[in-house]
PDB file of C-alpha atoms in Angstrom:
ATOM      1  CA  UNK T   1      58.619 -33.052 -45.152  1.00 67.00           C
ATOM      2  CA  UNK T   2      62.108 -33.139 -44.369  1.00 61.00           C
ATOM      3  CA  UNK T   3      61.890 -36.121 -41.740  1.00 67.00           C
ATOM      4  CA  UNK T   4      60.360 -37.674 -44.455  1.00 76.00           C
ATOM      5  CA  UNK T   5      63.175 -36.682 -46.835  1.00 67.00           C
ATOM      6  CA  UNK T   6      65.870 -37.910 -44.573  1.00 63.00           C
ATOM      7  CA  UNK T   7      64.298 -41.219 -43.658  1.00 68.00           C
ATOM      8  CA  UNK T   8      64.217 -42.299 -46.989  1.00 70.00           C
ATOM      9  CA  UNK T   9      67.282 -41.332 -47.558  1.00 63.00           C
ATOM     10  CA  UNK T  10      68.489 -43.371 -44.200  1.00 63.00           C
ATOM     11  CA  UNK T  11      66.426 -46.478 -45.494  1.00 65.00           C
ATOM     12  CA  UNK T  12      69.310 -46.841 -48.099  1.00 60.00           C
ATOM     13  CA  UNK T  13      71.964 -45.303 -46.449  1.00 59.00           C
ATOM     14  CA  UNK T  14      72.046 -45.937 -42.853  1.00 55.00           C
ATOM     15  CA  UNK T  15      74.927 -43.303 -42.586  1.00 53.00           C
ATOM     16  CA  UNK T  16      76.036 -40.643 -44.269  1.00 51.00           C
ATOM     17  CA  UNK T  17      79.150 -42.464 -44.815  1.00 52.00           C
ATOM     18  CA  UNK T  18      78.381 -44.833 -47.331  1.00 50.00           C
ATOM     19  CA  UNK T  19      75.912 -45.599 -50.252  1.00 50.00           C
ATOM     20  CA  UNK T  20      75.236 -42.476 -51.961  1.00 52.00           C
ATOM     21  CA  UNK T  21      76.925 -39.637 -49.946  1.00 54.00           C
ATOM     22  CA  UNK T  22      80.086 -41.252 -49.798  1.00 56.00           C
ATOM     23  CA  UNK T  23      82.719 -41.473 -52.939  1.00 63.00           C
ATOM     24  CA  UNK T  24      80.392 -41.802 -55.577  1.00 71.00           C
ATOM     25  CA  UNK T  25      78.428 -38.229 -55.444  1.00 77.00           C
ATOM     26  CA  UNK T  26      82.220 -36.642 -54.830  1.00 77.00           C
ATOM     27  CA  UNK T  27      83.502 -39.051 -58.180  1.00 78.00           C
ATOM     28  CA  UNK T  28      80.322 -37.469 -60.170  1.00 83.00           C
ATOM     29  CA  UNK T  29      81.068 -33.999 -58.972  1.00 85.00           C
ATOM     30  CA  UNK T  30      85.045 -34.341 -60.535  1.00 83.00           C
ATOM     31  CA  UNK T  31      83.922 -36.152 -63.386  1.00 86.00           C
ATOM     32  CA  UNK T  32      81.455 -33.673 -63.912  1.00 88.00           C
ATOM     33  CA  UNK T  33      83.625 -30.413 -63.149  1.00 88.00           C
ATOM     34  CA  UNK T  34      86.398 -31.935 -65.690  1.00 85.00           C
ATOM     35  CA  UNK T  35      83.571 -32.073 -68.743  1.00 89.00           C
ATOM     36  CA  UNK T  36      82.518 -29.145 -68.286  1.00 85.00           C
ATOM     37  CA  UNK T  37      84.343 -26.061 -67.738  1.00 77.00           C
ATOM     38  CA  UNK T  38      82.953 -22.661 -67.061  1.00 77.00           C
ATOM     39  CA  UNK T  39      84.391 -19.232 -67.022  1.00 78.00           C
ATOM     40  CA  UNK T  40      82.800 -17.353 -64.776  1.00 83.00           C
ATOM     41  CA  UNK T  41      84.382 -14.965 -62.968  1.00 86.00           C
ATOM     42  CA  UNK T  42      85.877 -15.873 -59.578  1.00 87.00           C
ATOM     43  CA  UNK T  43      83.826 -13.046 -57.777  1.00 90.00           C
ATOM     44  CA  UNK T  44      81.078 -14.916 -58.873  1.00 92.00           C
ATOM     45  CA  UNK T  45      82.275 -18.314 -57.636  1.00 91.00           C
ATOM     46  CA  UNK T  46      82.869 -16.775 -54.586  1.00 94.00           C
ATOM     47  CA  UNK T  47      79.668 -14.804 -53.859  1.00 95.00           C
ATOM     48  CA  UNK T  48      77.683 -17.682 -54.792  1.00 95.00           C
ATOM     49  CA  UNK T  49      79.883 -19.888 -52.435  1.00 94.00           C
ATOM     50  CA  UNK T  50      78.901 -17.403 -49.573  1.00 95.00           C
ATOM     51  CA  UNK T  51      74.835 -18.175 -50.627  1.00 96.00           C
ATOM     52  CA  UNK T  52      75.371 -21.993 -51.081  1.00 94.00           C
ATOM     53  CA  UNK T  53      76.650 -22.084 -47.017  1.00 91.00           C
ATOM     54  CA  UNK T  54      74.289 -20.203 -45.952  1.00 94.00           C
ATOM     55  CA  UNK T  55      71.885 -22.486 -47.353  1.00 93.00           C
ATOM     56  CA  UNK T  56      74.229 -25.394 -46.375  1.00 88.00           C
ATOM     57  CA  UNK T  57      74.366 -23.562 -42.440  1.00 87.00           C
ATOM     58  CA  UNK T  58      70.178 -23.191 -42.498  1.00 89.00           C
ATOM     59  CA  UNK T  59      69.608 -26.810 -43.383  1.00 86.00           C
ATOM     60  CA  UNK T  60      72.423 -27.914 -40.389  1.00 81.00           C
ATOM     61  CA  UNK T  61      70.328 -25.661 -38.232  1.00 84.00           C
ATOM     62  CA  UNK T  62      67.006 -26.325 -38.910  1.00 85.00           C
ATOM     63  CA  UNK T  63      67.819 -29.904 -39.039  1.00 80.00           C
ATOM     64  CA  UNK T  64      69.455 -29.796 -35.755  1.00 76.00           C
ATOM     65  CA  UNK T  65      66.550 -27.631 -34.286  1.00 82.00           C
ATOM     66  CA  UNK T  66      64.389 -30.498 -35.134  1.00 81.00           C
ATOM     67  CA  UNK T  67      66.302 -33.646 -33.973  1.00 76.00           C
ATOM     68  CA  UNK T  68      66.030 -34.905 -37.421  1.00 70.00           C
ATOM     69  CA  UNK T  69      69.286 -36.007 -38.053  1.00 63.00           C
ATOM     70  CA  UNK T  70      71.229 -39.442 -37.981  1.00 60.00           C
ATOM     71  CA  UNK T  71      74.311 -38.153 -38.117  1.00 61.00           C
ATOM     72  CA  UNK T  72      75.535 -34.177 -39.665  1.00 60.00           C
ATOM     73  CA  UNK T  73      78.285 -35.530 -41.636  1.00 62.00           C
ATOM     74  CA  UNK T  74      76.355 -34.714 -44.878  1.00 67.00           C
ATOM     75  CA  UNK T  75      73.756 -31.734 -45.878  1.00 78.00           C
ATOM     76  CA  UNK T  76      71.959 -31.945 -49.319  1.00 82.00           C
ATOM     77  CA  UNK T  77      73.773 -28.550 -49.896  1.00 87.00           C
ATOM     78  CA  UNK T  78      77.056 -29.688 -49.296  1.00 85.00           C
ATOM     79  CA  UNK T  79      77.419 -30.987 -53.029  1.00 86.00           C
ATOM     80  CA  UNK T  80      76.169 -27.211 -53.989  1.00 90.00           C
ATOM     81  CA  UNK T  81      78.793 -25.656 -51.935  1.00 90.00           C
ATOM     82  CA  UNK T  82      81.815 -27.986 -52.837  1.00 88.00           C
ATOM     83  CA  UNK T  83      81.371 -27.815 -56.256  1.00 90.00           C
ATOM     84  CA  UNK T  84      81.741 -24.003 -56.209  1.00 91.00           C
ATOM     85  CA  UNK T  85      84.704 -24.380 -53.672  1.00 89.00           C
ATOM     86  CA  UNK T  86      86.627 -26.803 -56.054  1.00 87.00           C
ATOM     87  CA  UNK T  87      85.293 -24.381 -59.059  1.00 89.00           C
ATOM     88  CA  UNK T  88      86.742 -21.455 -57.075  1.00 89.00           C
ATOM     89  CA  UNK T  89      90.310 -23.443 -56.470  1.00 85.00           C
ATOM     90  CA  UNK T  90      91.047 -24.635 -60.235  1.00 84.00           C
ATOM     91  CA  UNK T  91      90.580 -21.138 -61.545  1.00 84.00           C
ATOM     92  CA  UNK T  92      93.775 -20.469 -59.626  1.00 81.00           C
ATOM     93  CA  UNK T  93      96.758 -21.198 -62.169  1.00 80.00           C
ATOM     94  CA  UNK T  94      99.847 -20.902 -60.887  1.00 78.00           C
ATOM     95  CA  UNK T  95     102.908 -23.227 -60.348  1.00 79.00           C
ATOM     96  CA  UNK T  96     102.304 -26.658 -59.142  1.00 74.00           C
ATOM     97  CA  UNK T  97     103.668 -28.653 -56.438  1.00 75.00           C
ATOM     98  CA  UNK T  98     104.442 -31.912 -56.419  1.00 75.00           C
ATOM     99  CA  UNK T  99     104.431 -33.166 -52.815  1.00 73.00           C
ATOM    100  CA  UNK T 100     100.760 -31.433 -52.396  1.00 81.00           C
ATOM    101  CA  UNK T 101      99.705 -34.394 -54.705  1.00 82.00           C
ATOM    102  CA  UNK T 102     101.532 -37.093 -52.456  1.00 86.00           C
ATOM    103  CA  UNK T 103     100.402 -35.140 -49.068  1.00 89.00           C
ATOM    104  CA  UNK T 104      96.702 -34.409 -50.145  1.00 87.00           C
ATOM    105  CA  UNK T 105      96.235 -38.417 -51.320  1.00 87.00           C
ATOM    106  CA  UNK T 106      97.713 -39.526 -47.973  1.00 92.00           C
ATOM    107  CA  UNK T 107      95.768 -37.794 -46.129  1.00 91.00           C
ATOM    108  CA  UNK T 108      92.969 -38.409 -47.761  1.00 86.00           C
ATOM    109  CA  UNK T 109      93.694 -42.589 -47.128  1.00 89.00           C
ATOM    110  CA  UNK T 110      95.153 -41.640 -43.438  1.00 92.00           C
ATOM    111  CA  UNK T 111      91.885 -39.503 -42.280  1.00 89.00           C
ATOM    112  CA  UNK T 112      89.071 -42.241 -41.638  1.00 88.00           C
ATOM    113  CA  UNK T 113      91.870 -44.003 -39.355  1.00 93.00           C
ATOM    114  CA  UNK T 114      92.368 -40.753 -37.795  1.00 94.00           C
ATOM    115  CA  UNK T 115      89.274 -40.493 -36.803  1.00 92.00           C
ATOM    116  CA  UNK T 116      89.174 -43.812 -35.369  1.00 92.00           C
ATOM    117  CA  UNK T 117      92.548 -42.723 -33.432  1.00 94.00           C
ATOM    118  CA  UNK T 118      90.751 -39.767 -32.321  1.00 94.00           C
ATOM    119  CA  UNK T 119      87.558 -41.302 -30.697  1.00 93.00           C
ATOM    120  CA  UNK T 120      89.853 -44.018 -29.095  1.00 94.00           C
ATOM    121  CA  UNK T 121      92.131 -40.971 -27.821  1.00 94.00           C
ATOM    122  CA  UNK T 122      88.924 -39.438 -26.380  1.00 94.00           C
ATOM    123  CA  UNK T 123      87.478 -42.530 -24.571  1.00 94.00           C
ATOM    124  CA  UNK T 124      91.367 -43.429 -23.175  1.00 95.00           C
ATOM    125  CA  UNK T 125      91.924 -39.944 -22.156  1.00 95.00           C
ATOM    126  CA  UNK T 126      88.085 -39.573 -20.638  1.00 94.00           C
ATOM    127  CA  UNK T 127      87.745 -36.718 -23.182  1.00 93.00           C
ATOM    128  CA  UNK T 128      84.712 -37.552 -25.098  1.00 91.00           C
ATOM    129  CA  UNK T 129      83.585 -34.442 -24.358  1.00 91.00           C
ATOM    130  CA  UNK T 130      85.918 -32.558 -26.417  1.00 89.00           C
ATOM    131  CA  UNK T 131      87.457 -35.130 -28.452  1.00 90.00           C
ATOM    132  CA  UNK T 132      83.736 -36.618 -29.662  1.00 86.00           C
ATOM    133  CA  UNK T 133      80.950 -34.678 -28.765  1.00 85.00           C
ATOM    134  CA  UNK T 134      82.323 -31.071 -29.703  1.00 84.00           C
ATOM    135  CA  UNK T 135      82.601 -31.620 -33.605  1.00 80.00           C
ATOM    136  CA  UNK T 136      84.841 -28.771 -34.301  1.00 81.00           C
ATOM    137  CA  UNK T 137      87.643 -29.882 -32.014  1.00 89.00           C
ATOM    138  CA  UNK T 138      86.883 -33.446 -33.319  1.00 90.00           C
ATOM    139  CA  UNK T 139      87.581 -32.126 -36.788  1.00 89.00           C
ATOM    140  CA  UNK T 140      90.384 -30.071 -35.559  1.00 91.00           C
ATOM    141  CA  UNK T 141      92.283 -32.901 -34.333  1.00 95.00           C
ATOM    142  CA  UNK T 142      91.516 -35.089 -37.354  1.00 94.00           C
ATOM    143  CA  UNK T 143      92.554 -32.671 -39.339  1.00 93.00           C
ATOM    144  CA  UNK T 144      95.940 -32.099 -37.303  1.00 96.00           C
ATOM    145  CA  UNK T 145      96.658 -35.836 -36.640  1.00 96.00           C
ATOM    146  CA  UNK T 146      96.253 -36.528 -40.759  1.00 95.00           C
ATOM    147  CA  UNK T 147      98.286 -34.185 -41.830  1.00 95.00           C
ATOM    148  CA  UNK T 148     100.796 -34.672 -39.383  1.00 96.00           C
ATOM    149  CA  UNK T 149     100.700 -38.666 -39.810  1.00 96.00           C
ATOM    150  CA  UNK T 150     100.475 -38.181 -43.468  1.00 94.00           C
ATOM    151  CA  UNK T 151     103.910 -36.167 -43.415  1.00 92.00           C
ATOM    152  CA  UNK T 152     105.681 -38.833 -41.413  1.00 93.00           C
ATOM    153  CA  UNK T 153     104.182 -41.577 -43.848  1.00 91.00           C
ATOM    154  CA  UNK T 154     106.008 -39.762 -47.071  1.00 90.00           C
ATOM    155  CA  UNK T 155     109.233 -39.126 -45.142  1.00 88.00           C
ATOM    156  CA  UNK T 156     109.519 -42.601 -44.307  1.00 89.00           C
ATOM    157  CA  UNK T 157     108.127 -43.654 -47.942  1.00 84.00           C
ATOM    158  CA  UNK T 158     110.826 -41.172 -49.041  1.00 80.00           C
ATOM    159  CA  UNK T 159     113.820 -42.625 -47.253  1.00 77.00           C
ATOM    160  CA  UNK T 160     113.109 -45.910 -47.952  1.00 70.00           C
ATOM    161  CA  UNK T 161     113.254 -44.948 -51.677  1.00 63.00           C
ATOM    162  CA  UNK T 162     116.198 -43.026 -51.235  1.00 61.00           C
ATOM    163  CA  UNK T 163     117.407 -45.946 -49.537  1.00 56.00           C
ATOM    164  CA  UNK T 164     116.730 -48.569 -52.234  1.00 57.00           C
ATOM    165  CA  UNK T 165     118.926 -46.121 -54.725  1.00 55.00           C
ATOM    166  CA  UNK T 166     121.566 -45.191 -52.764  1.00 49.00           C
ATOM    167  CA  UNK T 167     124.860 -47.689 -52.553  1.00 46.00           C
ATOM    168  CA  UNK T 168     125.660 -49.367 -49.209  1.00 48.00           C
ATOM    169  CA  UNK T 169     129.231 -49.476 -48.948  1.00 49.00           C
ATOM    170  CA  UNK T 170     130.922 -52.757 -48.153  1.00 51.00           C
ATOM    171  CA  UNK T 171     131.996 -52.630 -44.850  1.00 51.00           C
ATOM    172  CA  UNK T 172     134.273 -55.193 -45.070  1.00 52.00           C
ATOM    173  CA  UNK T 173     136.394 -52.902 -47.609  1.00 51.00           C
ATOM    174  CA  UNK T 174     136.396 -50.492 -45.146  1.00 50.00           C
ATOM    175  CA  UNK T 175     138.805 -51.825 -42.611  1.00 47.00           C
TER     176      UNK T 175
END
């Protein structure tokens, strides 16, 4: 039944990286969240967080188990689960920072090219092993090299701004 489920799905999608599981399911989720508030506790958010992964975690296993998947990028419960994480996050108030809204949209533009950069790093480096095949050190290193690129991507968008605004002096004035 699931093979089934999943093949269908792949006959449409043939990754989990476009079509349906991509941006628009995510776009639905924020539209969706922003509509319609609810006040529920966030000891409830959180305990049903903890039930939604280990739903999420039992479909990755019994999916792997059975060789059924294309690729593990996407689990029908991951929707469940991040809705409840992002549900759990906004009911934090608090003061806001601007550079998290600059940092968290570069990396979100930087990451897919990080992931390319981390693959190639793998196959130059004759670390596939690690840098490929073991998905939490391949997410590990994504993670790191986004961030870290993202960072130097608003410094240097940051001094070339500063840049534009601030007054060259005229060097011929100055001697």
């Amino acid at each position: 039944m699931l093979k089934s489920l999943y093949n269908s799905i792949f006959q449409f999608c043939e990754y989990t990286r476009n079509g349906l599981f991509f941006a628009p399911i995510f776009l639905w989720l924020g539209a969706y969240i922003a509509q319609h508030q609810r006040r529920i506790s966030r000891y409830h958010w959180y305990i049903t967080l903890c039930i939604s992964f280990l739903f999420m975690a039992g479909e990755t296993i019994i999916l792997n188990s059975y060789n059924i998947p294309k690729h593990d990028a996407m689990n029908i419960f991951l929707p469940m689960s991040m809705y409840l994480l992002f549900m759990i996050i906004i009911s934090y108030t608090g003061q806001r920072y601007p550079r998290c809204k600059d940092l968290s949209l570069m990396i979100y533009i930087i990451h897919p090219m990080m992931i390319v950069v981390t693959r190639m790093l793998g196959k130059i480096l004759h670390l596939e092993t690690y840098f490929i095949d073991n998905h939490l050190i391949h997410f590990c290193i994504v993670t790191l090299l986004s961030i870290i690129c993202s960072y130097i991507f608003i410094f240097i968008k940051k001094g070339m701004i500063q840049h534009g605004k601030t007054q060259v002096p005229n060097r011929s004035k100055l001697g």
